[in-house]
C-alpha positions as MATLAB code, in Angstrom:
seq = 'MENNLMEEVTAEQWFEKGKKFSNVGNSRKAIQSYKQAIKQDPNFYYAWVNMAAEYYALGNMKQTIDCCEHAIYLKHDDAKAWSTMAAAYWKMDEDGKALYCFKKAIENGDKQIERFFIKLRQKKDKIIYAEEEDVLELMEKKRKSAAWEEFITLSKIKKEKEIEELRMKELIGEDPHFILPKDEFIKQLSNSVLQILEELNDEMGGRVSVSEFISYFQGKFPKYTVTVDDFLGALDYLTQKKLILGVKELSNGIKVIDIKPVELTKDIDIVFDKLKQVGSLNLGELMDKTGWDIVRCSRVMKSMENLNLAKKISSFSEGTRWYIIN';
ca = [
       1.440  -12.371  -16.231;
      -2.168  -11.728  -17.123;
      -1.602  -12.469  -20.800;
      -0.423  -15.699  -22.294;
       3.321  -15.351  -22.642;
       3.217  -17.185  -25.960;
       1.295  -14.286  -27.499;
       3.033  -10.933  -27.701;
       0.468   -8.153  -27.385;
       1.524   -5.107  -29.402;
       1.552   -1.523  -28.155;
      -1.349   -0.734  -30.494;
      -3.401   -3.624  -29.094;
      -2.777   -2.453  -25.527;
      -3.820    1.054  -26.617;
      -7.093   -0.244  -28.064;
      -7.759   -2.159  -24.837;
      -7.196    1.067  -22.928;
      -9.712    2.899  -25.113;
     -12.324    0.204  -24.463;
     -11.850    0.544  -20.709;
     -12.011    4.346  -21.075;
     -15.301    4.075  -22.956;
     -16.935    2.176  -20.078;
     -15.516    4.483  -17.404;
     -12.940    2.065  -15.987;
     -10.079    4.540  -15.620;
      -7.823    2.275  -13.558;
      -7.921   -0.567  -16.080;
      -7.474    1.937  -18.902;
      -4.355    3.327  -17.220;
      -2.920   -0.177  -16.816;
      -3.429   -0.822  -20.531;
      -1.906    2.499  -21.594;
       1.103    1.791  -19.368;
       1.615   -1.521  -21.148;
       1.437    0.258  -24.515;
       4.030    2.794  -23.352;
       6.225    0.042  -21.933;
       6.492   -1.390  -25.450;
       6.697    1.982  -27.178;
       7.709    4.912  -24.921;
       7.111    7.288  -27.859;
       3.403    6.393  -28.144;
       2.051    9.953  -27.943;
      -1.663    9.114  -27.847;
      -1.166    6.593  -25.037;
       0.428    9.347  -22.926;
      -2.404   11.779  -23.747;
      -5.177    9.279  -23.029;
      -3.518    8.196  -19.793;
      -3.370   11.851  -18.724;
      -7.129   12.149  -19.280;
      -7.770    9.045  -17.139;
      -5.623   10.354  -14.292;
      -7.567   13.622  -14.532;
     -10.832   11.660  -14.240;
      -9.477   10.034  -11.064;
      -8.524   13.427   -9.626;
      -4.780   12.750   -9.705;
      -3.538   16.066  -11.074;
       0.157   15.394  -10.448;
       0.126   12.272  -12.627;
      -2.045   14.084  -15.185;
       0.598   16.774  -15.561;
       3.425   14.233  -15.696;
       1.734   12.367  -18.589;
       1.021   15.628  -20.417;
       4.667   16.653  -20.131;
       5.775   13.390  -21.726;
       3.218   13.872  -24.510;
       4.314   17.466  -25.138;
       7.943   16.363  -25.257;
       6.947   14.060  -28.128;
       4.595   16.505  -29.880;
       4.863   20.203  -28.976;
       2.080   21.512  -31.172;
      -0.844   19.230  -30.307;
      -3.600   20.978  -28.382;
      -4.958   17.982  -26.468;
      -2.038   17.599  -24.058;
      -1.867   21.367  -23.524;
      -5.603   21.627  -22.745;
      -5.525   18.669  -20.315;
      -2.513   20.126  -18.534;
      -4.206   23.537  -18.410;
      -7.250   22.006  -16.716;
      -5.045   20.135  -14.223;
      -3.088   23.251  -13.248;
      -6.358   25.188  -12.984;
      -7.740   22.542  -10.600;
      -4.567   22.875   -8.516;
      -4.898   26.686   -8.395;
      -1.590   26.998  -10.258;
      -3.026   29.895  -12.231;
       0.178   31.160  -13.846;
       0.964   27.748  -15.311;
      -2.669   27.115  -16.233;
      -2.824   30.439  -18.087;
       0.260   29.529  -20.133;
      -1.175   26.100  -21.031;
      -4.604   27.523  -21.909;
      -2.946   29.916  -24.355;
      -0.854   27.117  -25.883;
      -3.964   24.955  -26.366;
      -5.860   27.832  -27.998;
      -2.829   28.704  -30.133;
      -2.825   25.110  -31.430;
      -6.508   25.175  -32.362;
      -8.501   23.803  -29.413;
     -11.865   25.562  -29.912;
     -13.472   23.870  -26.918;
     -10.812   25.098  -24.499;
     -11.027   28.536  -26.113;
     -14.774   28.692  -25.299;
     -14.047   27.528  -21.750;
     -11.384   30.215  -21.358;
     -13.802   32.883  -22.608;
     -16.259   31.830  -19.875;
     -13.508   32.190  -17.271;
     -12.874   35.693  -18.551;
     -16.567   36.566  -18.369;
     -16.692   35.325  -14.774;
     -13.544   37.339  -14.049;
     -11.927   34.179  -12.705;
      -8.695   34.890  -10.812;
      -6.726   33.161  -13.590;
      -7.231   36.273  -15.750;
      -5.120   38.292  -13.319;
      -2.358   35.693  -12.916;
       1.220   36.205  -14.006;
       1.914   33.739  -16.798;
       4.546   31.052  -16.051;
       6.467   29.460  -18.905;
       5.703   25.762  -18.481;
       8.002   24.759  -21.352;
      10.916   26.353  -19.535;
      10.010   24.406  -16.396;
       9.849   21.216  -18.454;
      13.313   21.877  -19.875;
      14.674   22.070  -16.329;
      12.907   18.852  -15.415;
      14.447   17.089  -18.400;
      17.830   17.481  -16.764;
      16.650   15.545  -13.716;
      17.328   11.826  -13.169;
      13.655   10.902  -13.643;
      13.507   12.575  -17.034;
      16.791   11.005  -18.102;
      15.217    7.638  -17.333;
      12.322    8.449  -19.680;
      14.719    9.475  -22.446;
      16.548    6.169  -21.975;
      13.278    4.248  -22.196;
      12.476    6.049  -25.432;
      15.464    4.330  -27.037;
      14.330    0.816  -26.107;
      12.306    0.174  -29.258;
      15.259    0.989  -31.507;
      17.602   -1.083  -29.345;
      15.240   -4.057  -29.643;
      15.307   -3.758  -33.427;
      19.110   -3.774  -33.342;
      19.036   -6.759  -30.991;
      16.838   -8.708  -33.416;
      19.248   -8.041  -36.266;
      22.156   -9.168  -34.109;
      20.302  -12.321  -33.061;
      19.572  -13.181  -36.697;
      23.289  -13.236  -37.342;
      23.953  -15.357  -34.260;
      21.163  -17.930  -34.495;
      20.772  -19.913  -37.652;
      19.800  -17.137  -40.058;
      23.033  -17.531  -42.009;
      23.757  -21.225  -42.758;
      27.419  -20.394  -43.450;
      27.913  -18.723  -40.078;
      28.677  -21.028  -37.141;
      29.475  -19.456  -33.779;
      31.573  -21.437  -31.275;
      29.361  -22.858  -28.494;
      30.902  -20.913  -25.594;
      30.761  -17.648  -27.549;
      27.171  -18.360  -28.574;
      26.166  -18.887  -24.902;
      27.788  -15.575  -23.940;
      25.952  -13.756  -26.713;
      22.674  -15.500  -25.926;
      23.040  -14.532  -22.261;
      22.879  -10.840  -23.249;
      19.461  -11.364  -24.828;
      18.323  -13.548  -21.927;
      19.346  -10.878  -19.411;
      17.558   -8.152  -21.376;
      14.282  -10.080  -21.294;
      14.718  -11.013  -17.620;
      15.114   -7.329  -16.801;
      11.881   -6.598  -18.691;
      10.093   -9.253  -16.637;
      11.713   -8.426  -13.296;
       9.225   -5.847  -11.993;
       6.168   -7.446  -13.552;
       6.935  -10.915  -12.199;
       8.176   -9.773   -8.802;
      11.813  -10.754   -9.262;
      11.078  -14.369  -10.147;
       9.814  -16.227  -13.235;
       9.430  -19.932  -13.938;
      11.920  -21.403  -16.412;
       9.161  -22.774  -18.650;
       7.335  -19.419  -18.802;
      10.568  -17.595  -19.562;
      11.412  -19.946  -22.436;
       7.877  -19.559  -23.837;
       8.169  -15.786  -23.562;
      11.560  -15.765  -25.302;
      10.302  -18.006  -28.108;
       7.252  -15.761  -28.465;
       9.513  -12.747  -29.016;
      11.924  -14.586  -31.319;
       9.797  -17.284  -33.038;
      12.284  -17.891  -35.865;
      15.239  -18.698  -33.636;
      16.145  -22.263  -32.722;
      17.427  -22.265  -29.139;
      17.436  -25.443  -27.066;
      16.583  -25.763  -23.372;
      20.249  -26.620  -22.751;
      21.232  -23.362  -24.471;
      18.927  -21.413  -22.142;
      20.223  -23.213  -19.057;
      23.783  -22.541  -20.209;
      23.013  -18.839  -20.577;
      21.338  -18.746  -17.143;
      24.330  -20.514  -15.588;
      26.656  -17.978  -17.221;
      24.591  -15.069  -15.829;
      24.607  -16.683  -12.376;
      28.399  -17.053  -12.436;
      28.709  -13.394  -13.389;
      26.352  -12.550  -10.464;
      23.929  -10.821  -12.837;
      21.058  -12.995  -11.575;
      20.622  -15.042   -8.407;
      20.211  -18.292  -10.333;
      17.791  -21.161  -10.939;
      16.152  -23.006   -8.043;
      13.522  -25.692   -7.693;
      10.502  -24.972   -5.475;
       8.934  -27.563   -3.205;
       6.185  -28.160   -5.793;
       8.791  -29.074   -8.415;
       8.567  -25.868  -10.469;
      11.959  -24.530  -11.566;
      12.177  -20.751  -11.264;
      14.714  -18.079  -12.117;
      15.478  -15.673   -9.279;
      16.246  -12.622  -11.362;
      17.494  -10.092   -8.842;
      17.829  -10.031   -5.069;
      14.601   -8.132   -4.505;
      12.720   -8.340   -1.218;
       9.637   -9.682   -2.962;
      11.221  -13.075   -3.646;
      11.607  -13.599    0.114;
       8.002  -12.528    0.652;
       6.818  -15.097   -1.897;
       8.638  -17.877   -0.032;
       7.065  -16.789    3.280;
       3.521  -16.654    1.887;
       3.931  -19.922   -0.020;
       4.826  -21.666    3.265;
       1.778  -20.137    4.969;
      -0.492  -21.219    2.119;
       0.859  -24.765    2.397;
      -0.166  -24.757    6.061;
      -3.721  -23.417    5.688;
      -4.633  -24.044    2.022;
      -6.123  -20.603    1.345;
      -5.907  -16.984    2.517;
      -7.600  -13.670    1.875;
      -5.780  -10.334    2.095;
      -7.024   -9.599    5.613;
      -5.805  -12.960    6.912;
      -2.455  -12.511    5.202;
      -2.064   -9.040    6.728;
      -2.814  -10.492   10.186;
      -0.332  -13.348    9.757;
       2.524  -11.237    8.373;
       1.965   -7.735    9.743;
       2.405   -6.335    6.216;
       0.292   -3.574    4.679;
      -2.306   -4.232    1.972;
      -0.060   -2.995   -0.872;
       2.724   -5.432    0.019;
       0.289   -8.321    0.465;
      -1.476   -7.587   -2.838;
       1.822   -7.421   -4.717;
       2.967  -10.771   -3.306;
      -0.303  -12.509   -4.183;
      -0.229  -11.068   -7.703;
       3.312  -12.383   -8.177;
       2.287  -15.814   -6.885;
      -0.551  -15.884   -9.425;
       1.956  -15.040  -12.169;
       4.192  -17.908  -11.037;
       1.242  -20.346  -10.879;
       1.879  -20.881   -7.170;
      -1.588  -19.652   -6.185;
      -4.940  -19.115   -7.852;
      -7.476  -16.409   -7.057;
     -11.144  -17.304   -6.640;
     -13.859  -14.743   -5.880;
     -17.312  -15.578   -4.576;
     -20.195  -13.701   -2.967;
     -19.950  -15.642    0.305;
     -16.159  -15.950    0.606;
     -14.992  -12.758   -1.080;
     -11.598  -13.059   -2.799;
      -9.302  -15.838   -1.613;
      -6.044  -17.292   -2.898;
      -5.630  -21.068   -2.940;
      -2.380  -22.986   -3.175;
      -1.797  -24.797   -6.474;
      -0.609  -28.340   -5.820;
];
């Protein structure tokens, strides 16, 4: 991970990072930061709105509209999301939908969009003659889809985490009169371990080192006293239940948790072997050696950086290369 796992960055801090990147015109970095804020708090309205604006700046109207819809779901009467979505639909020549959104933005007090709409009228832009389409009705239909259900589920995560913390307080040393039997404690701990592993799965490419995971867990629950043996017991329990692949030791001695049987873990093993042979690779060389596309190669190298299996060094003469960490 890019950030030190010992330090939990809050949603608000990620949001502020996103704003800084926005202010210097780095839309891609801003989007990454807003995504991290939303990952921690799916109900962060302003992160959705700002991310929509960055996608608009990049010319990605589909993602702009998607972010605006999430924002409007959270806050129906705010003009900013409506005006951004209006502009996106207008760019896409979806005049009926754009007209509806323009009116919603004006209705909610966006004077700037109102002036823009007046100019469109004066120019007799084709939007004036469009048949208005109810975007809210379309959004309601979308909410019934699987993708929207996933968003609704994510919106509950923050509350679930609060409940989890309360439960953990009861289980781990908060009440000196409460002693849980060891086997029951391991089972309960494994639930929390699995939850965090699932959070890390995509970001770490299906694999995380044991030491990093323990640091991350202790960073999230600093008051809880959990031993390394407790963690290993929980991981063993999850392996027996086939909820994770298990713990393995790499050739460099690092112990890692294979979280889920994702293809990326195999890719990491392949690239690690190639790096051992040649010492360093750039993306072009890796693509030649594996036959993979640039997206797959980039994802593997990023995951290897996260696992401290490779380090990235950029120079004017060499470009960007990844070197094996001995």
